[in-house]
mmCIF file of C-alpha atoms and ligand atoms in Angstrom:
data_model
loop_
_atom_site.group_PDB
_atom_site.id
_atom_site.type_symbol
_atom_site.label_atom_id
_atom_site.label_comp_id
_atom_site.label_asym_id
_atom_site.label_seq_id
_atom_site.Cartn_x
_atom_site.Cartn_y
_atom_site.Cartn_z
ATOM 1 C CA MET Q 264 -83.573 35.344 28.571
ATOM 2 C CA ASN Q 265 -79.847 35.496 27.984
ATOM 3 C CA PRO Q 266 -78.681 39.104 28.608
ATOM 4 C CA PHE Q 267 -76.054 38.628 25.905
ATOM 5 C CA ASN Q 268 -78.553 37.865 23.155
ATOM 6 C CA ALA Q 269 -78.595 39.959 19.995
ATOM 7 C CA LYS Q 270 -79.694 43.516 20.629
ATOM 8 C CA ASN Q 271 -82.359 45.384 18.757
ATOM 9 C CA ILE Q 272 -80.904 47.194 15.837
ATOM 10 C CA GLN Q 273 -82.982 50.022 14.473
ATOM 11 C CA GLN Q 274 -80.613 51.049 11.781
ATOM 12 C CA ASN Q 275 -80.730 50.179 8.096
ATOM 13 C CA LEU Q 276 -78.228 47.397 7.413
ATOM 14 C CA GLU Q 277 -77.547 48.505 3.840
ATOM 15 C CA VAL Q 278 -74.297 50.101 4.944
ATOM 16 C CA SER Q 279 -70.593 49.464 4.519
ATOM 17 C CA GLY Q 280 -67.728 50.436 6.763
ATOM 18 C CA SER Q 281 -65.167 49.068 9.155
ATOM 19 C CA VAL Q 282 -64.405 48.774 12.861
ATOM 20 C CA LYS Q 283 -61.041 48.209 14.472
ATOM 21 C CA ALA Q 284 -59.872 46.616 17.734
ATOM 22 C CA LYS Q 285 -56.740 45.487 19.495
ATOM 23 C CA CYS Q 286 -56.525 42.636 22.013
ATOM 24 C CA PRO Q 287 -53.515 41.168 23.822
ATOM 25 C CA SER Q 288 -52.612 37.580 24.580
ATOM 26 C CA ASN Q 289 -52.637 36.375 28.180
ATOM 27 C CA ILE Q 290 -50.804 33.879 30.344
ATOM 28 C CA ALA Q 291 -52.727 31.900 32.947
ATOM 29 C CA LEU Q 292 -51.282 31.527 36.448
ATOM 30 C CA ILE Q 293 -54.182 29.347 37.596
ATOM 31 C CA LYS Q 294 -54.889 27.174 34.577
ATOM 32 C CA TYR Q 295 -58.103 26.377 32.758
ATOM 33 C CA TRP Q 296 -57.863 22.739 31.684
ATOM 34 C CA GLY Q 297 -61.122 20.863 31.275
ATOM 35 C CA LYS Q 298 -64.510 22.152 30.140
ATOM 36 C CA LYS Q 299 -68.127 21.082 29.742
ATOM 37 C CA ASP Q 300 -71.185 22.059 27.685
ATOM 38 C CA ILE Q 301 -70.443 25.051 25.503
ATOM 39 C CA GLN Q 302 -67.165 26.442 26.775
ATOM 40 C CA ILE Q 303 -67.969 26.243 30.492
ATOM 41 C CA PRO Q 304 -64.742 25.789 32.468
ATOM 42 C CA MET Q 305 -64.432 22.999 35.042
ATOM 43 C CA ASN Q 306 -62.492 25.309 37.365
ATOM 44 C CA PRO Q 307 -61.805 29.011 37.770
ATOM 45 C CA SER Q 308 -58.667 30.429 36.165
ATOM 46 C CA LEU Q 309 -56.674 33.611 36.644
ATOM 47 C CA SER Q 310 -54.311 35.263 34.201
ATOM 48 C CA PHE Q 311 -52.010 38.145 33.442
ATOM 49 C CA THR Q 312 -52.987 40.042 30.318
ATOM 50 C CA LEU Q 313 -49.866 40.867 28.333
ATOM 51 C CA ASN Q 314 -48.987 44.166 26.690
ATOM 52 C CA GLU Q 315 -46.607 43.674 23.811
ATOM 53 C CA SER Q 316 -48.101 40.486 22.358
ATOM 54 C CA TYR Q 317 -51.388 41.471 20.784
ATOM 55 C CA THR Q 318 -53.592 41.150 17.713
ATOM 56 C CA GLU Q 319 -54.914 44.118 15.789
ATOM 57 C CA THR Q 320 -57.987 43.484 13.680
ATOM 58 C CA THR Q 321 -59.946 45.582 11.237
ATOM 59 C CA LEU Q 322 -63.336 44.189 10.385
ATOM 60 C CA ALA Q 323 -64.688 45.568 7.112
ATOM 61 C CA TYR Q 324 -68.346 44.918 6.327
ATOM 62 C CA SER Q 325 -70.496 45.393 3.236
ATOM 63 C CA PRO Q 326 -74.166 44.458 2.716
ATOM 64 C CA LYS Q 327 -75.241 41.237 1.062
ATOM 65 C CA THR Q 328 -78.556 39.427 0.534
ATOM 66 C CA THR Q 329 -77.670 35.715 0.590
ATOM 67 C CA ASP Q 330 -78.653 33.629 3.630
ATOM 68 C CA ASP Q 331 -75.177 32.478 4.623
ATOM 69 C CA TYR Q 332 -71.972 33.545 6.362
ATOM 70 C CA SER Q 333 -69.381 35.156 4.165
ATOM 71 C CA VAL Q 334 -65.901 35.898 5.506
ATOM 72 C CA LYS Q 335 -62.450 36.418 4.113
ATOM 73 C CA VAL Q 336 -59.489 36.502 6.487
ATOM 74 C CA TYR Q 337 -56.222 38.278 5.741
ATOM 75 C CA LEU Q 338 -53.152 37.906 7.932
ATOM 76 C CA ASP Q 339 -50.649 40.687 7.288
ATOM 77 C CA GLY Q 340 -52.342 41.434 3.987
ATOM 78 C CA GLU Q 341 -52.244 37.844 2.786
ATOM 79 C CA LEU Q 342 -55.509 35.983 2.174
ATOM 80 C CA LYS Q 343 -55.707 32.906 4.437
ATOM 81 C CA GLU Q 344 -58.370 30.610 2.992
ATOM 82 C CA SER Q 345 -57.804 28.097 5.768
ATOM 83 C CA PHE Q 346 -58.802 30.589 8.523
ATOM 84 C CA ALA Q 347 -62.350 31.236 7.243
ATOM 85 C CA PRO Q 348 -63.980 27.943 8.400
ATOM 86 C CA LYS Q 349 -62.883 28.619 11.995
ATOM 87 C CA ILE Q 350 -64.410 32.093 11.908
ATOM 88 C CA ILE Q 351 -67.619 30.760 10.365
ATOM 89 C CA GLN Q 352 -67.795 28.141 13.112
ATOM 90 C CA PHE Q 353 -67.442 30.977 15.614
ATOM 91 C CA PHE Q 354 -70.201 32.953 13.844
ATOM 92 C CA GLU Q 355 -72.504 29.935 14.020
ATOM 93 C CA ARG Q 356 -71.857 29.664 17.722
ATOM 94 C CA ILE Q 357 -72.613 33.330 18.413
ATOM 95 C CA ALA Q 358 -75.547 33.605 15.972
ATOM 96 C CA GLU Q 359 -78.037 34.245 18.757
ATOM 97 C CA ASN Q 360 -75.794 36.874 20.315
ATOM 98 C CA ILE Q 361 -75.032 38.935 17.228
ATOM 99 C CA GLY Q 362 -77.981 39.325 14.893
ATOM 100 C CA PHE Q 363 -76.467 40.752 11.721
ATOM 101 C CA LEU Q 364 -73.801 38.176 10.870
ATOM 102 C CA LYS Q 365 -75.585 37.020 7.715
ATOM 103 C CA ASN Q 366 -76.403 40.560 6.582
ATOM 104 C CA PHE Q 367 -72.837 41.410 5.684
ATOM 105 C CA HIS Q 368 -69.862 40.131 3.811
ATOM 106 C CA PHE Q 369 -66.920 40.500 6.202
ATOM 107 C CA GLU Q 370 -63.242 41.014 5.515
ATOM 108 C CA LEU Q 371 -61.024 40.543 8.506
ATOM 109 C CA HIS Q 372 -57.591 42.121 8.309
ATOM 110 C CA THR Q 373 -55.468 40.929 11.149
ATOM 111 C CA HIS Q 374 -51.939 41.421 12.406
ATOM 112 C CA ASN Q 375 -50.152 39.820 15.346
ATOM 113 C CA THR Q 376 -47.211 41.570 16.992
ATOM 114 C CA PHE Q 377 -45.704 38.142 17.693
ATOM 115 C CA PRO Q 378 -44.631 35.653 15.024
ATOM 116 C CA HIS Q 379 -47.439 33.329 13.925
ATOM 117 C CA SER Q 380 -45.312 30.244 14.477
ATOM 118 C CA SER Q 381 -43.954 31.428 17.834
ATOM 119 C CA GLY Q 382 -46.137 29.074 19.831
ATOM 120 C CA ILE Q 383 -47.936 32.000 21.466
ATOM 121 C CA ALA Q 384 -51.594 31.205 21.015
ATOM 122 C CA SER Q 385 -53.054 33.737 18.624
ATOM 123 C CA SER Q 386 -56.520 32.339 19.344
ATOM 124 C CA ALA Q 387 -56.892 34.295 22.603
ATOM 125 C CA SER Q 388 -55.844 37.641 21.165
ATOM 126 C CA GLY Q 389 -57.385 36.994 17.727
ATOM 127 C CA LEU Q 390 -60.812 35.958 18.965
ATOM 128 C CA GLY Q 391 -60.670 38.684 21.601
ATOM 129 C CA ALA Q 392 -60.029 41.339 18.947
ATOM 130 C CA LEU Q 393 -62.765 39.980 16.682
ATOM 131 C CA SER Q 394 -65.267 39.927 19.568
ATOM 132 C CA LEU Q 395 -64.422 43.538 20.407
ATOM 133 C CA CYS Q 396 -64.978 44.456 16.733
ATOM 134 C CA LEU Q 397 -68.378 42.736 16.727
ATOM 135 C CA VAL Q 398 -69.754 44.514 19.797
ATOM 136 C CA ASP Q 399 -68.413 47.787 18.440
ATOM 137 C CA LEU Q 400 -70.233 47.161 15.217
ATOM 138 C CA GLU Q 401 -73.405 46.233 17.080
ATOM 139 C CA GLU Q 402 -73.231 49.588 18.834
ATOM 140 C CA LYS Q 403 -72.414 51.412 15.624
ATOM 141 C CA LEU Q 404 -75.521 49.902 14.057
ATOM 142 C CA GLY Q 405 -77.692 51.355 16.814
ATOM 143 C CA ALA Q 406 -77.636 48.901 19.740
ATOM 144 C CA GLU Q 407 -77.567 50.462 23.193
ATOM 145 C CA PHE Q 408 -75.291 49.281 25.987
ATOM 146 C CA LEU Q 409 -75.214 50.095 29.662
ATOM 147 C CA GLU Q 410 -71.903 51.009 31.331
ATOM 148 C CA GLY Q 411 -69.493 48.056 31.190
ATOM 149 C CA GLU Q 412 -71.951 45.890 29.293
ATOM 150 C CA LYS Q 413 -70.190 46.137 25.966
ATOM 151 C CA THR Q 414 -66.867 44.854 27.291
ATOM 152 C CA GLN Q 415 -68.633 42.093 29.201
ATOM 153 C CA LYS Q 416 -70.430 41.008 26.064
ATOM 154 C CA ALA Q 417 -67.103 40.986 24.174
ATOM 155 C CA SER Q 418 -65.699 38.683 26.873
ATOM 156 C CA TYR Q 419 -68.784 36.456 26.622
ATOM 157 C CA LEU Q 420 -68.410 36.177 22.831
ATOM 158 C CA ALA Q 421 -64.653 35.602 23.051
ATOM 159 C CA ARG Q 422 -65.249 32.714 25.463
ATOM 160 C CA LEU Q 423 -67.422 31.014 22.879
ATOM 161 C CA GLY Q 424 -64.528 31.263 20.412
ATOM 162 C CA SER Q 425 -61.771 30.118 22.777
ATOM 163 C CA GLY Q 426 -62.074 29.862 26.551
ATOM 164 C CA SER Q 427 -58.891 31.688 27.472
ATOM 165 C CA ALA Q 428 -59.762 34.517 25.037
ATOM 166 C CA CYS Q 429 -62.437 35.840 27.413
ATOM 167 C CA ARG Q 430 -59.713 36.798 29.915
ATOM 168 C CA SER Q 431 -57.785 38.863 27.342
ATOM 169 C CA ILE Q 432 -60.561 41.448 27.049
ATOM 170 C CA TYR Q 433 -59.509 43.124 30.295
ATOM 171 C CA PRO Q 434 -56.001 44.408 31.105
ATOM 172 C CA GLY Q 435 -54.030 43.472 34.224
ATOM 173 C CA ILE Q 436 -55.186 40.425 36.157
ATOM 174 C CA THR Q 437 -58.448 38.732 35.212
ATOM 175 C CA VAL Q 438 -60.520 35.816 36.510
ATOM 176 C CA TRP Q 439 -62.826 33.508 34.590
ATOM 177 C CA GLY Q 440 -64.987 30.792 36.124
ATOM 178 C CA GLU Q 441 -67.529 30.985 38.895
ATOM 179 C CA THR Q 442 -66.098 30.578 42.383
ATOM 180 C CA ASP Q 443 -67.119 31.706 45.873
ATOM 181 C CA ARG Q 444 -63.567 32.908 46.320
ATOM 182 C CA VAL Q 445 -63.931 35.768 43.818
ATOM 183 C CA VAL Q 446 -66.897 38.094 44.054
ATOM 184 C CA GLY Q 447 -68.687 38.638 40.746
ATOM 185 C CA SER Q 448 -66.912 35.753 38.998
ATOM 186 C CA SER Q 449 -68.798 33.937 36.246
ATOM 187 C CA ASP Q 450 -68.506 30.916 33.990
ATOM 188 C CA LEU Q 451 -69.829 33.004 31.107
ATOM 189 C CA PHE Q 452 -67.285 35.819 30.954
ATOM 190 C CA ALA Q 453 -64.113 37.008 32.646
ATOM 191 C CA ILE Q 454 -63.931 39.866 35.135
ATOM 192 C CA PRO Q 455 -61.104 42.183 36.164
ATOM 193 C CA TYR Q 456 -59.487 40.861 39.368
ATOM 194 C CA PRO Q 457 -61.447 42.664 42.092
ATOM 195 C CA TYR Q 458 -59.033 42.547 45.067
ATOM 196 C CA GLN Q 459 -55.936 44.329 46.314
ATOM 197 C CA ILE Q 460 -52.713 43.795 44.341
ATOM 198 C CA HIS Q 461 -49.387 44.585 45.996
ATOM 199 C CA GLU Q 462 -47.155 47.063 44.215
ATOM 200 C CA ASN Q 463 -44.495 44.331 43.829
ATOM 201 C CA PHE Q 464 -46.602 43.163 40.891
ATOM 202 C CA ARG Q 465 -46.531 46.503 39.076
ATOM 203 C CA ASP Q 466 -44.966 46.017 35.620
ATOM 204 C CA TYR Q 467 -44.391 42.325 36.305
ATOM 205 C CA GLN Q 468 -42.224 40.923 33.539
ATOM 206 C CA ASP Q 469 -42.976 37.932 31.335
ATOM 207 C CA THR Q 470 -40.106 36.838 29.125
ATOM 208 C CA ILE Q 471 -41.269 34.102 26.793
ATOM 209 C CA LEU Q 472 -38.528 31.681 25.800
ATOM 210 C CA LEU Q 473 -39.448 30.314 22.367
ATOM 211 C CA ILE Q 474 -38.189 26.796 22.885
ATOM 212 C CA ASP Q 475 -40.142 25.289 20.029
ATOM 213 C CA GLU Q 476 -41.753 27.019 17.076
ATOM 214 C CA GLY Q 477 -43.503 24.055 15.539
ATOM 215 C CA GLN Q 478 -47.178 23.254 15.454
ATOM 216 C CA LYS Q 479 -48.342 21.679 18.729
ATOM 217 C CA GLU Q 480 -48.819 17.931 18.494
ATOM 218 C CA VAL Q 481 -51.981 18.009 20.602
ATOM 219 C CA SER Q 482 -54.338 20.994 20.458
ATOM 220 C CA SER Q 483 -55.784 22.569 23.613
ATOM 221 C CA THR Q 484 -59.255 21.474 22.546
ATOM 222 C CA VAL Q 485 -58.160 17.830 22.445
ATOM 223 C CA GLY Q 486 -56.324 18.260 25.760
ATOM 224 C CA HIS Q 487 -59.426 19.728 27.434
ATOM 225 C CA ASN Q 488 -61.519 16.803 26.227
ATOM 226 C CA LEU Q 489 -59.047 14.323 27.677
ATOM 227 C CA MET Q 490 -59.945 15.695 31.111
ATOM 228 C CA ASN Q 491 -63.302 13.925 30.724
ATOM 229 C CA ASN Q 492 -62.833 10.550 32.412
ATOM 230 C CA HIS Q 493 -59.338 11.534 33.513
ATOM 231 C CA PRO Q 494 -58.538 9.635 36.742
ATOM 232 C CA TYR Q 495 -57.238 12.765 38.508
ATOM 233 C CA ALA Q 496 -59.705 15.267 37.035
ATOM 234 C CA GLU Q 497 -61.839 15.920 40.093
ATOM 235 C CA ARG Q 498 -58.799 16.403 42.317
ATOM 236 C CA ARG Q 499 -57.292 18.753 39.760
ATOM 237 C CA PHE Q 500 -60.442 20.870 39.477
ATOM 238 C CA SER Q 501 -60.607 21.318 43.238
ATOM 239 C CA SER Q 502 -56.876 22.001 43.568
ATOM 240 C CA ALA Q 503 -57.114 24.772 40.935
ATOM 241 C CA GLU Q 504 -59.815 26.383 43.026
ATOM 242 C CA GLU Q 505 -57.779 25.937 46.216
ATOM 243 C CA ASN Q 506 -54.710 27.396 44.519
ATOM 244 C CA LEU Q 507 -56.740 30.419 43.475
ATOM 245 C CA GLY Q 508 -57.805 30.814 47.089
ATOM 246 C CA THR Q 509 -54.156 30.670 48.182
ATOM 247 C CA LEU Q 510 -53.107 33.177 45.529
ATOM 248 C CA ILE Q 511 -55.484 35.942 46.623
ATOM 249 C CA PRO Q 512 -53.682 36.804 49.921
ATOM 250 C CA ILE Q 513 -50.302 36.390 48.153
ATOM 251 C CA LEU Q 514 -51.264 38.988 45.547
ATOM 252 C CA GLU Q 515 -52.168 41.272 48.408
ATOM 253 C CA SER Q 516 -49.032 40.691 50.517
ATOM 254 C CA GLY Q 517 -46.604 40.786 47.574
ATOM 255 C CA ASP Q 518 -44.653 37.701 48.687
ATOM 256 C CA LEU Q 519 -42.933 36.948 45.397
ATOM 257 C CA HIS Q 520 -41.463 33.587 46.436
ATOM 258 C CA GLU Q 521 -44.813 32.259 47.626
ATOM 259 C CA PHE Q 522 -46.313 33.610 44.416
ATOM 260 C CA GLY Q 523 -43.723 31.908 42.226
ATOM 261 C CA LYS Q 524 -43.954 28.560 44.011
ATOM 262 C CA LEU Q 525 -47.695 28.444 43.486
ATOM 263 C CA VAL Q 526 -47.391 29.460 39.849
ATOM 264 C CA GLU Q 527 -44.781 26.770 39.122
ATOM 265 C CA LEU Q 528 -46.927 24.175 40.875
ATOM 266 C CA GLU Q 529 -49.883 25.119 38.667
ATOM 267 C CA ALA Q 530 -47.768 24.886 35.502
ATOM 268 C CA LEU Q 531 -46.346 21.487 36.385
ATOM 269 C CA THR Q 532 -49.754 20.196 37.455
ATOM 270 C CA LEU Q 533 -51.162 21.193 34.060
ATOM 271 C CA HIS Q 534 -48.451 19.196 32.322
ATOM 272 C CA ALA Q 535 -48.887 16.322 34.778
ATOM 273 C CA MET Q 536 -52.527 16.141 33.647
ATOM 274 C CA MET Q 537 -51.324 15.826 30.045
ATOM 275 C CA MET Q 538 -48.874 13.089 30.961
ATOM 276 C CA THR Q 539 -51.583 11.112 32.750
ATOM 277 C CA SER Q 540 -54.340 11.496 30.130
ATOM 278 C CA SER Q 541 -55.418 8.554 28.079
ATOM 279 C CA PRO Q 542 -53.839 8.742 25.577
ATOM 280 C CA TYR Q 543 -51.001 10.505 27.414
ATOM 281 C CA PHE Q 544 -48.843 13.135 25.784
ATOM 282 C CA ILE Q 545 -45.928 15.440 26.550
ATOM 283 C CA LEU Q 546 -45.703 18.975 25.168
ATOM 284 C CA MET Q 547 -42.475 19.933 26.917
ATOM 285 C CA LYS Q 548 -39.241 19.482 24.943
ATOM 286 C CA PRO Q 549 -35.787 18.604 26.280
ATOM 287 C CA ASN Q 550 -34.869 22.300 26.214
ATOM 288 C CA THR Q 551 -37.957 23.138 28.283
ATOM 289 C CA LEU Q 552 -36.515 21.015 31.096
ATOM 290 C CA LYS Q 553 -33.029 22.419 30.604
ATOM 291 C CA ALA Q 554 -34.405 25.949 30.919
ATOM 292 C CA ILE Q 555 -36.318 24.991 34.082
ATOM 293 C CA GLU Q 556 -33.096 23.620 35.561
ATOM 294 C CA GLU Q 557 -31.289 26.861 34.721
ATOM 295 C CA ILE Q 558 -34.039 28.914 36.365
ATOM 296 C CA TRP Q 559 -33.924 26.760 39.501
ATOM 297 C CA LYS Q 560 -30.122 26.963 39.611
ATOM 298 C CA PHE Q 561 -30.262 30.758 39.251
ATOM 299 C CA ARG Q 562 -32.759 30.942 42.085
ATOM 300 C CA LYS Q 563 -30.671 28.759 44.337
ATOM 301 C CA GLU Q 564 -27.590 30.882 43.725
ATOM 302 C CA THR Q 565 -29.190 34.314 43.940
ATOM 303 C CA ASN Q 566 -32.439 33.837 45.887
ATOM 304 C CA LEU Q 567 -34.004 36.262 43.379
ATOM 305 C CA PRO Q 568 -37.721 35.736 42.619
ATOM 306 C CA LEU Q 569 -37.495 34.403 39.070
ATOM 307 C CA TYR Q 570 -40.136 31.721 38.455
ATOM 308 C CA PHE Q 571 -41.739 30.188 35.388
ATOM 309 C CA THR Q 572 -45.057 29.087 34.063
ATOM 310 C CA LEU Q 573 -45.970 27.065 30.981
ATOM 311 C CA ASP Q 574 -48.899 27.197 28.611
ATOM 312 C CA ALA Q 575 -50.068 24.198 26.619
ATOM 313 C CA GLY Q 576 -46.773 23.956 24.787
ATOM 314 C CA ALA Q 577 -43.008 23.811 25.155
ATOM 315 C CA ASN Q 578 -42.339 27.499 25.731
ATOM 316 C CA ILE Q 579 -41.372 28.936 29.082
ATOM 317 C CA HIS Q 580 -42.871 32.121 30.472
ATOM 318 C CA MET Q 581 -40.385 33.584 32.953
ATOM 319 C CA LEU Q 582 -42.153 35.750 35.515
ATOM 320 C CA TYR Q 583 -40.277 38.280 37.643
ATOM 321 C CA PRO Q 584 -40.426 41.829 38.994
ATOM 322 C CA SER Q 585 -38.876 44.576 36.890
ATOM 323 C CA THR Q 586 -36.371 45.262 39.716
ATOM 324 C CA ILE Q 587 -34.346 42.162 38.715
ATOM 325 C CA LYS Q 588 -34.441 42.762 34.953
ATOM 326 C CA THR Q 589 -30.665 43.158 34.634
ATOM 327 C CA GLU Q 590 -29.863 39.888 36.424
ATOM 328 C CA VAL Q 591 -32.447 38.007 34.357
ATOM 329 C CA GLN Q 592 -31.144 39.549 31.152
ATOM 330 C CA ASN Q 593 -27.662 38.238 32.003
ATOM 331 C CA LEU Q 594 -29.085 34.777 32.638
ATOM 332 C CA ILE Q 595 -30.863 34.851 29.273
ATOM 333 C CA GLU Q 596 -27.732 35.893 27.420
ATOM 334 C CA ASN Q 597 -25.447 33.440 29.251
ATOM 335 C CA SER Q 598 -27.563 30.301 29.512
ATOM 336 C CA LEU Q 599 -31.108 30.506 28.205
ATOM 337 C CA LYS Q 600 -30.883 32.058 24.755
ATOM 338 C CA SER Q 601 -29.019 29.047 23.401
ATOM 339 C CA LEU Q 602 -31.940 26.820 24.445
ATOM 340 C CA CYS Q 603 -34.417 28.876 22.378
ATOM 341 C CA HIS Q 604 -35.309 28.146 18.787
ATOM 342 C CA ALA Q 605 -33.023 30.390 16.694
ATOM 343 C CA GLY Q 606 -32.139 32.174 19.963
ATOM 344 C CA LYS Q 607 -35.557 33.827 20.025
ATOM 345 C CA TYR Q 608 -37.480 35.123 23.008
ATOM 346 C CA ILE Q 609 -40.200 37.737 23.541
ATOM 347 C CA GLN Q 610 -40.083 40.429 26.194
ATOM 348 C CA ASP Q 611 -43.496 41.238 27.623
ATOM 349 C CA PHE Q 612 -45.060 42.467 30.852
ATOM 350 C CA VAL Q 613 -48.346 42.938 32.646
ATOM 351 C CA LYS Q 614 -49.498 46.447 33.418
ATOM 352 C CA ILE Q 615 -51.242 46.736 36.764
ATOM 353 C CA SER Q 616 -52.334 50.215 37.734
HETATM 354 C C1 DP6 R 877 -53.266 25.658 29.023
HETATM 355 O O1 DP6 R 877 -58.476 28.596 25.707
HETATM 356 O O2 DP6 R 877 -56.842 27.547 24.125
HETATM 357 O O3 DP6 R 877 -53.518 27.817 28.063
HETATM 358 O O4 DP6 R 877 -61.298 26.884 25.008
HETATM 359 O O5 DP6 R 877 -60.515 24.963 23.632
HETATM 360 O O6 DP6 R 877 -60.007 27.299 22.900
HETATM 361 P P1 DP6 R 877 -60.233 26.357 24.063
HETATM 362 O O7 DP6 R 877 -58.874 26.264 24.861
HETATM 363 P P2 DP6 R 877 -57.812 27.366 25.227
HETATM 364 O O8 DP6 R 877 -57.093 26.641 26.456
HETATM 365 C C2 DP6 R 877 -56.094 27.278 27.184
HETATM 366 C C3 DP6 R 877 -55.390 26.313 28.050
HETATM 367 C C4 DP6 R 877 -54.198 26.839 28.790
HETATM 368 C C5 DP6 R 877 -54.587 27.363 30.169
HETATM 369 C C6 DP6 R 877 -55.226 28.710 30.251
HETATM 370 O O9 DP6 R 877 -54.993 29.581 29.403
HETATM 371 O O10 DP6 R 877 -55.940 28.904 31.256
#
């Protein structure tokens, strides 16, 4: 039996109320790209959970008797009719894990700290926050959880909504996808990174250059599917795993240049997979490449450990230790800001204690 199946709920479901949760976005260093079955990743991934870019969700529930799902979604107080089908699809997928979804009418009030059109995926933080609300509600209605089980179930549910969302449930560095290289890792949920992290990574900065604010031309879901029958897929899946293996001692030693080189390789490999899919596609924009050139030039001139990664889009995540914040800020003001859409960028960081 699946340990994440719906729990016994003793309580009367003729109740109304609300639960609230907050969940950040994350940026993968070792990328998840390619999946099978129901949201099972083809390779392990590792990410930094962010701090400033998060979703806050209040889930209000009231009893109903009809045999269907009933949800209304509000973003910043505004009813978003178009969001409900996605949530209902998620509810259908987690029906065996959460037993009371048809017993209530739900109103989801959600707020992102980052602009909706910024290109930062709100699916990871949004589905993470909703999953946290649902396990909270399950507990509130009388389900019992062992230590750590509730968070793990939230990660399991989030994965079924959007793969990368399962990593956002935990702060700091997280790993998703079963691999011999990481003890306790699973395809079904993410875990907090279990090994030593050098203090060089404390308060590691992530400045997100908003190169393009438009809707992505190819969704992640479509991109993942294009990894089926991709000529380089198998090699990619094993190189992600190898890269994770290489990263573990780097995180321990704190070698920021080795770290950055590996992270850039992962980012460019992800985009190389897109460019060699059939059909092929490119999500980077001319300014993405210009920004990369500026970062490489800066590094050549200063030898400071400023590196980048990319998600499935045109934006650049600049990763660097907080000790070089001033130098990076100058670079942003002098050369990078003008490459961003309306000069916009987001300052974030990963908190590792
Ligand atoms: C490039 O998690 O958005 O950001 O599971 O289909 O919802 P779905 O995909 P999603 O894919 C994220 C892809 C990525 C890499 C990563 O976050 O690991």
